[in-house]
Amino acid sequence: MVSSQQSHAVTPLFDRLWQTYSAMNPQAGAIHSLLLSRGEQIVNDHVAFRTFADERVGIDVLAAPFLELGYRPAESYRFEKKKLDARHFEHPDLSLPKVFISELRWRECSPVLQQIVSGLLDQVPERADGQPELCASGRPWNVTFREVTTLADESEYAGWMAAFGFCANHFTVLVNALETVSSLQELNQLIQLAGFPLNQEGGEIKGSPGEFLEQSSTLAPPVSVPFTDGEFPIPGCYYEFARRYPLPDGRLFSGFVTNSADKIFQSTDRRG
Ligand code: NI
């Protein structure tokens, strides 16, 4: 259905994204190695990105290179309380990860938040042809830790976005493809035994076989980030695990469950 050329074209972008992501989130590399040492081959269910709803950096801008690589828009999602919209994209080669992109409707937030975000977006340079993809370009703005804290007090999502900019927020292990682990429960146990705490918000496992998707995730460990007023630790990226179930027609469910994703977003919340 799809030429292997197309699939090969996608790989370098995901490799670059993984390198930045795993450098920022060593637990992902450690869990990856743990699974590899059991003889597993890891299949990525999806890679997730965050952004602000804006014509300069919104979902469409982040999605453009994926569309060029053969990805197609699939479903849309809305998260009322968090003021987020999201879309997911699929490749005809179903062995490639889905791409999940969310954006904050920041113009619906407080005047203070709007003012800070507007100041960040005004620093985003215009993109020229041939520039690396926005989704892998890192943080294009200067921001103070104080601004990040002000944003995070209203929207943890906005705070994270201001601090880290454009990178993969998480990769996701597809549990179905694991051969030595038969359930998400079993994988969760393995991961916790290895010393990685899981996000317990809304229960350790979000979703159910009845919703055709079960998910869990680690808690994002703090990373030290340079800001214009100093270097401070804040929660970075997390690793996610998903088990999908077949629909009545036999196809594996390929969408996302809004209620579950809502809780998963909280894996990057500041704690304590
Ligand atoms: Ni996810």
XYZ file of N, CA, C and O in Angstrom, residues 144-269:
504
model
N 11.518 33.711 31.137
C 12.018 33.641 32.512
C 11.305 32.503 33.239
O 10.195 32.108 32.864
N 11.962 32.011 34.298
C 11.336 30.967 35.111
C 10.062 31.513 35.759
O 9.074 30.811 35.909
N 10.122 32.782 36.099
C 8.958 33.442 36.698
C 7.745 33.396 35.759
O 6.623 33.138 36.170
N 8.001 33.670 34.463
C 6.892 33.616 33.486
C 6.352 32.188 33.368
O 5.138 31.974 33.292
N 7.288 31.211 33.349
C 6.874 29.807 33.234
C 6.000 29.426 34.424
O 4.969 28.755 34.273
N 6.388 29.886 35.623
C 5.617 29.576 36.829
C 4.241 30.235 36.774
O 3.232 29.617 37.117
N 4.196 31.474 36.310
C 2.908 32.173 36.190
C 1.994 31.419 35.225
O 0.810 31.208 35.494
N 2.552 30.986 34.080
C 1.765 30.224 33.106
C 1.277 28.920 33.736
O 0.103 28.566 33.640
N 2.207 28.199 34.390
C 1.878 26.870 34.916
C 0.832 26.943 36.020
O 0.045 26.007 36.197
N 0.801 28.065 36.769
C -0.224 28.193 37.815
C -1.617 28.177 37.194
O -2.573 27.714 37.801
N -1.729 28.694 35.969
C -3.040 28.681 35.297
C -3.193 27.444 34.411
O -4.253 26.835 34.343
N -2.135 27.088 33.691
C -2.181 25.947 32.768
C -0.805 25.262 32.794
O 0.162 25.812 32.281
N -0.758 24.067 33.407
C 0.516 23.332 33.458
C 1.041 23.124 32.029
O 2.239 23.145 31.775
N 0.104 22.932 31.116
C 0.429 22.714 29.707
C 1.180 23.921 29.139
O 2.220 23.782 28.487
N 0.668 25.127 29.423
C 1.306 26.354 28.920
C 2.699 26.509 29.509
O 3.643 26.909 28.812
N 2.842 26.184 30.798
C 4.143 26.283 31.454
C 5.152 25.344 30.815
O 6.293 25.730 30.515
N 4.728 24.115 30.562
C 5.609 23.119 29.935
C 6.033 23.595 28.545
O 7.204 23.551 28.178
N 5.051 24.071 27.793
C 5.300 24.510 26.417
C 6.286 25.680 26.386
O 7.210 25.720 25.569
N 6.107 26.627 27.303
C 6.995 27.794 27.370
C 8.418 27.362 27.714
O 9.389 27.895 27.183
N 8.544 26.357 28.593
C 9.867 25.934 29.053
C 10.610 25.096 28.015
O 11.826 25.210 27.877
N 9.878 24.245 27.295
C 10.554 23.276 26.417
C 10.388 23.554 24.928
O 11.192 23.093 24.117
N 9.332 24.239 24.538
C 9.147 24.526 23.115
C 8.822 23.274 22.318
O 8.046 22.426 22.770
N 9.473 23.143 21.162
C 9.050 22.132 20.188
C 9.955 20.905 20.222
O 11.104 20.937 19.795
N 9.400 19.822 20.746
C 10.101 18.532 20.827
C 9.024 17.488 21.085
O 7.869 17.835 21.297
N 9.392 16.215 21.046
C 8.399 15.193 21.349
C 8.099 15.253 22.838
O 9.009 15.198 23.658
N 6.835 15.389 23.201
C 6.448 15.376 24.611
C 6.490 13.958 25.153
O 6.855 13.738 26.290
N 6.095 12.978 24.353
C 6.294 11.577 24.739
C 6.263 10.646 23.539
O 5.639 10.945 22.530
N 6.982 9.555 23.692
C 6.881 8.392 22.825
C 6.037 7.362 23.575
O 5.901 7.451 24.797
N 5.497 6.402 22.843
C 4.584 5.440 23.462
C 4.876 4.021 23.002
O 4.861 3.739 21.794
N 5.123 3.142 23.950
C 5.357 1.730 23.620
C 4.018 1.055 23.346
O 3.087 1.157 24.161
N 3.912 0.378 22.212
C 2.704 -0.391 21.907
C 2.820 -1.755 22.597
O 3.658 -2.588 22.232
N 1.991 -1.967 23.620
C 2.074 -3.197 24.433
C 1.712 -4.421 23.591
O 2.290 -5.497 23.769
N 0.778 -4.255 22.649
C 0.367 -5.386 21.795
C 1.550 -6.048 21.108
O 1.525 -7.234 20.817
N 2.592 -5.249 20.798
C 3.714 -5.778 20.017
C 4.764 -6.466 20.895
O 5.735 -7.013 20.378
N 4.579 -6.414 22.223
C 5.553 -7.052 23.112
C 5.267 -8.554 23.189
O 4.111 -8.977 23.228
N 6.332 -9.341 23.214
C 6.131 -10.797 23.226
C 6.284 -11.410 24.611
O 5.756 -12.473 24.887
N 7.037 -10.730 25.495
C 7.276 -11.314 26.821
C 6.384 -10.692 27.892
O 6.515 -10.998 29.067
N 5.505 -9.784 27.471
C 4.618 -9.105 28.413
C 3.204 -9.225 27.851
O 2.966 -8.844 26.706
N 2.275 -9.767 28.667
C 0.977 -10.076 28.066
C -0.089 -9.035 28.365
O -1.172 -9.083 27.789
N 0.191 -8.092 29.262
C -0.837 -7.090 29.558
C -0.171 -5.793 29.993
O 1.007 -5.765 30.343
N -0.972 -4.729 29.998
C -0.452 -3.436 30.458
C -0.168 -3.514 31.961
O 0.811 -2.949 32.442
N -1.009 -4.271 32.691
C -0.796 -4.454 34.132
C 0.594 -5.032 34.385
O 1.327 -4.576 35.262
N 0.935 -6.061 33.582
C 2.217 -6.733 33.765
C 3.379 -5.776 33.434
O 4.379 -5.734 34.146
N 3.227 -5.002 32.375
C 4.274 -4.047 31.997
C 4.445 -2.984 33.091
O 5.565 -2.639 33.480
N 3.323 -2.495 33.610
C 3.377 -1.486 34.681
C 4.172 -1.997 35.871
O 4.966 -1.269 36.470
N 3.940 -3.280 36.208
C 4.618 -3.880 37.345
C 6.132 -3.927 37.112
O 6.914 -3.569 37.982
N 6.497 -4.365 35.899
C 7.917 -4.437 35.514
C 8.591 -3.078 35.653
O 9.698 -2.954 36.180
N 7.889 -2.050 35.174
C 8.457 -0.705 35.145
C 8.613 -0.156 36.560
O 9.625 0.447 36.910
N 7.620 -0.425 37.394
C 7.696 0.060 38.774
C 8.769 -0.691 39.561
O 9.471 -0.095 40.374
N 8.891 -2.006 39.294
C 9.951 -2.785 39.951
C 11.324 -2.252 39.573
O 12.262 -2.311 40.360
N 11.432 -1.722 38.345
C 12.712 -1.169 37.888
C 12.945 0.228 38.469
O 13.968 0.851 38.199
N 11.971 0.733 39.237
C 12.191 1.988 39.960
C 11.606 3.231 39.308
O 11.975 4.350 39.672
N 10.702 3.052 38.354
C 10.120 4.225 37.686
C 8.661 4.407 38.121
O 7.823 3.576 37.783
N 8.367 5.477 38.854
C 6.987 5.687 39.300
C 6.054 6.022 38.129
O 6.471 6.653 37.154
N 4.812 5.567 38.248
C 3.827 5.824 37.187
C 2.867 6.925 37.626
O 2.658 7.151 38.820
N 2.300 7.586 36.649
C 1.284 8.614 36.895
C 0.007 7.925 37.404
O -0.567 7.101 36.697
N -0.396 8.279 38.638
C -1.569 7.619 39.249
C -2.842 8.455 39.069
O -3.908 8.046 39.530
N -2.733 9.596 38.416
C -3.882 10.492 38.215
C -4.993 9.761 37.460
O -4.786 9.310 36.339
N -6.153 9.635 38.095
C -7.268 8.941 37.448
C -7.053 7.435 37.370
O -7.646 6.760 36.528
N -6.171 6.900 38.269
C -5.879 5.461 38.256
C -4.651 5.181 37.408
O -4.350 5.937 36.483
N -3.954 4.097 37.757
C -2.701 3.811 37.052
C -2.953 3.522 35.571
O -2.183 3.919 34.704
N -4.076 2.823 35.296
C -4.428 2.542 33.897
C -5.612 3.405 33.507
O -6.644 3.407 34.176
N -5.432 4.180 32.450
C -6.515 5.003 31.932
C -7.178 4.233 30.793
O -6.488 3.648 29.969
N -8.513 4.275 30.755
C -9.215 3.563 29.693
C -9.437 2.104 30.072
O -9.044 1.666 31.154
N -10.086 1.374 29.185
C -10.471 -0.012 29.474
C -10.640 -0.752 28.149
O -10.744 -0.124 27.093
N -10.675 -2.102 28.220
C -10.916 -2.846 26.972
C -12.217 -2.397 26.291
O -12.299 -2.366 25.067
N -13.217 -1.995 27.109
C -14.492 -1.534 26.551
C -14.340 -0.259 25.736
O -15.141 0.017 24.847
N -13.301 0.528 26.059
C -13.025 1.747 25.278
C -11.972 1.465 24.200
O -11.516 2.379 23.515
N -11.556 0.215 24.132
C -10.611 -0.284 23.117
C -9.186 0.243 23.291
O -8.341 0.047 22.421
N -8.922 0.938 24.383
C -7.571 1.470 24.611
C -7.293 1.574 26.106
O -8.101 2.120 26.859
N -6.164 0.996 26.520
C -5.674 1.174 27.885
C -4.324 1.880 27.794
O -3.505 1.546 26.934
N -4.104 2.846 28.694
C -2.850 3.600 28.668
C -2.325 3.803 30.080
O -3.101 3.946 31.026
N -1.004 3.867 30.195
C -0.381 4.307 31.436
C 0.851 5.109 31.061
O 1.257 5.121 29.893
N 1.427 5.792 32.031
C 2.605 6.595 31.715
C 3.452 6.794 32.957
O 2.941 6.735 34.081
N 4.742 7.047 32.740
C 5.607 7.413 33.853
C 5.309 8.860 34.229
O 4.617 9.570 33.489
N 5.844 9.275 35.365
C 5.779 10.695 35.730
C 7.007 11.354 35.140
O 8.107 10.809 35.242
N 6.833 12.508 34.536
C 7.981 13.195 33.938
C 8.980 13.573 35.031
O 8.631 14.300 35.960
N 10.220 13.086 34.940
C 11.213 13.486 35.932
C 11.670 14.922 35.678
O 11.682 15.376 34.535
N 12.017 15.655 36.747
C 12.455 17.042 36.560
C 13.775 17.115 35.804
O 14.646 16.273 35.985
N 13.872 18.081 34.913
C 15.148 18.346 34.241
C 15.502 19.808 34.478
O 14.625 20.650 34.669
N 16.791 20.089 34.476
C 17.255 21.436 34.734
C 17.212 22.229 33.428
O 17.824 21.833 32.439
N 16.462 23.324 33.410
C 16.267 24.087 32.176
C 16.828 25.500 32.358
O 16.567 26.136 33.378
N 17.614 25.988 31.387
C 18.101 27.359 31.487
C 17.019 28.371 31.091
O 16.388 28.240 30.049
N 16.803 29.334 31.979
C 15.886 30.440 31.698
C 16.689 31.732 31.755
O 17.839 31.721 32.203
N 16.084 32.839 31.343
C 16.865 34.088 31.345
C 17.179 34.548 32.766
O 18.095 35.338 32.972
N 16.417 34.056 33.761
C 16.714 34.434 35.150
C 17.345 33.289 35.948
O 17.282 33.256 37.163
N 17.947 32.323 35.243
C 18.646 31.245 35.944
C 18.209 29.874 35.482
O 17.336 29.746 34.621
N 18.847 28.846 36.060
C 18.528 27.483 35.666
C 17.693 26.833 36.771
O 18.067 26.892 37.940
N 16.562 26.236 36.401
C 15.663 25.660 37.403
C 15.150 24.301 36.913
O 14.988 24.095 35.709
N 14.900 23.382 37.884
C 14.363 22.079 37.504
C 12.844 22.123 37.328
O 12.148 22.694 38.155
N 12.359 21.544 36.232
C 10.905 21.377 36.071
C 10.639 20.049 35.355
O 11.503 19.524 34.662
N 9.413 19.471 35.545
C 9.126 18.169 34.919
C 9.269 18.232 33.396
O 8.770 19.161 32.760
N 9.988 17.262 32.824
C 10.262 17.257 31.388
C 9.285 16.392 30.612
O 8.111 16.735 30.483
N 9.763 15.255 30.102
C 8.937 14.381 29.270
C 8.653 13.083 30.007
O 9.349 12.715 30.932
N 7.648 12.372 29.566
C 7.344 11.072 30.176
C 7.284 10.010 29.090
O 7.298 10.324 27.892
N 7.240 8.746 29.537
C 7.142 7.619 28.601
C 5.750 7.038 28.766
O 5.251 6.949 29.892
N 5.125 6.674 27.663
C 3.750 6.184 27.738
C 3.663 4.755 27.204
O 4.501 4.339 26.402
N 2.634 4.038 27.653
C 2.430 2.644 27.258
C 0.973 2.476 26.868
O 0.089 2.954 27.582
N 0.719 1.856 25.742
C -0.660 1.736 25.267
C -0.941 0.322 24.795
O -0.119 -0.304 24.116
N -2.094 -0.189 25.217
C -2.574 -1.459 24.676
C -3.891 -1.203 23.965
O -4.823 -0.633 24.540
N -3.937 -1.607 22.708
C -5.135 -1.395 21.895
C -5.922 -2.691 21.742
O -5.346 -3.770 21.743
N -7.240 -2.560 21.595
C -8.125 -3.722 21.462
C -8.848 -3.665 20.117
O -9.093 -2.564 19.593
N -9.184 -4.848 19.575
C -9.879 -4.858 18.277
C -11.323 -4.366 18.385
O -12.018 -4.664 19.360
N -11.741 -3.607 17.383
C -13.131 -3.168 17.260
C -13.977 -4.366 16.830
O -13.435 -5.391 16.407
N -15.310 -4.244 16.902
C -16.158 -5.367 16.480
C -15.837 -5.868 15.062
O -15.989 -7.059 14.777
N -15.350 -4.979 14.191
C -15.039 -5.412 12.821
C -13.658 -6.080 12.721
O -13.218 -6.443 11.623
N -12.971 -6.209 13.857
C -11.697 -6.917 13.850
C -10.478 -6.026 13.731
O -9.370 -6.431 14.065
N -10.673 -4.787 13.251
C -9.528 -3.862 13.163
C -9.171 -3.350 14.550
O -10.055 -3.118 15.377
N -7.866 -3.135 14.758
C -7.424 -2.589 16.035
C -7.866 -1.125 16.128
O -7.699 -0.360 15.184
N -8.451 -0.735 17.247
C -8.835 0.672 17.466
C -7.598 1.550 17.319
O -6.563 1.265 17.915
N -7.694 2.613 16.513
C -6.490 3.422 16.280
C -6.631 4.839 16.822
O -5.726 5.653 16.678
N -7.768 5.137 17.479
C -7.974 6.502 17.957
C -7.471 6.705 19.381
O -6.650 5.928 19.888
N -7.958 7.769 20.001
C -7.580 8.103 21.368
C -8.845 8.352 22.177
O -9.887 8.701 21.619
N -8.767 8.155 23.487
C -9.926 8.325 24.358
C -9.722 9.617 25.152
O -8.770 9.744 25.911
N -10.618 10.592 24.906
C -10.428 11.936 25.460
C -10.245 11.928 26.979
O -9.344 12.572 27.499
N -11.109 11.174 27.689
C -11.021 11.129 29.150
C -9.669 10.656 29.639
O -9.130 11.150 30.617
N -9.116 9.662 28.949
C -7.831 9.097 29.349
C -6.707 10.075 29.036
O -5.833 10.331 29.868
N -6.741 10.637 27.840
C -5.699 11.579 27.430
C -5.672 12.775 28.370
O -4.615 13.303 28.717
N -6.874 13.174 28.830
C -6.985 14.299 29.748
C -6.115 14.067 30.997
O -5.432 14.964 31.466
N -6.151 12.846 31.517
C -5.367 12.507 32.725
C -3.886 12.333 32.390
O -3.012 12.660 33.186
N -3.617 11.805 31.195
C -2.224 11.580 30.788
C -1.490 12.920 30.669
O -0.313 13.023 30.992
N -2.205 13.965 30.210
C -1.586 15.290 30.104
C -0.943 15.676 31.447
O 0.045 16.396 31.491
N -1.527 15.205 32.545
C -1.057 15.622 33.858
C 0.247 14.965 34.289
O 0.758 15.247 35.368
N 0.814 14.131 33.407
C 2.100 13.488 33.719
C 3.229 14.507 33.794
O 4.312 14.185 34.274
N 3.012 15.718 33.270
C 4.075 16.735 33.353
C 3.744 17.809 34.382
O 4.373 18.863 34.423
N 2.734 17.560 35.235
C 2.403 18.558 36.250
C 3.507 18.650 37.297
O 4.162 17.662 37.605
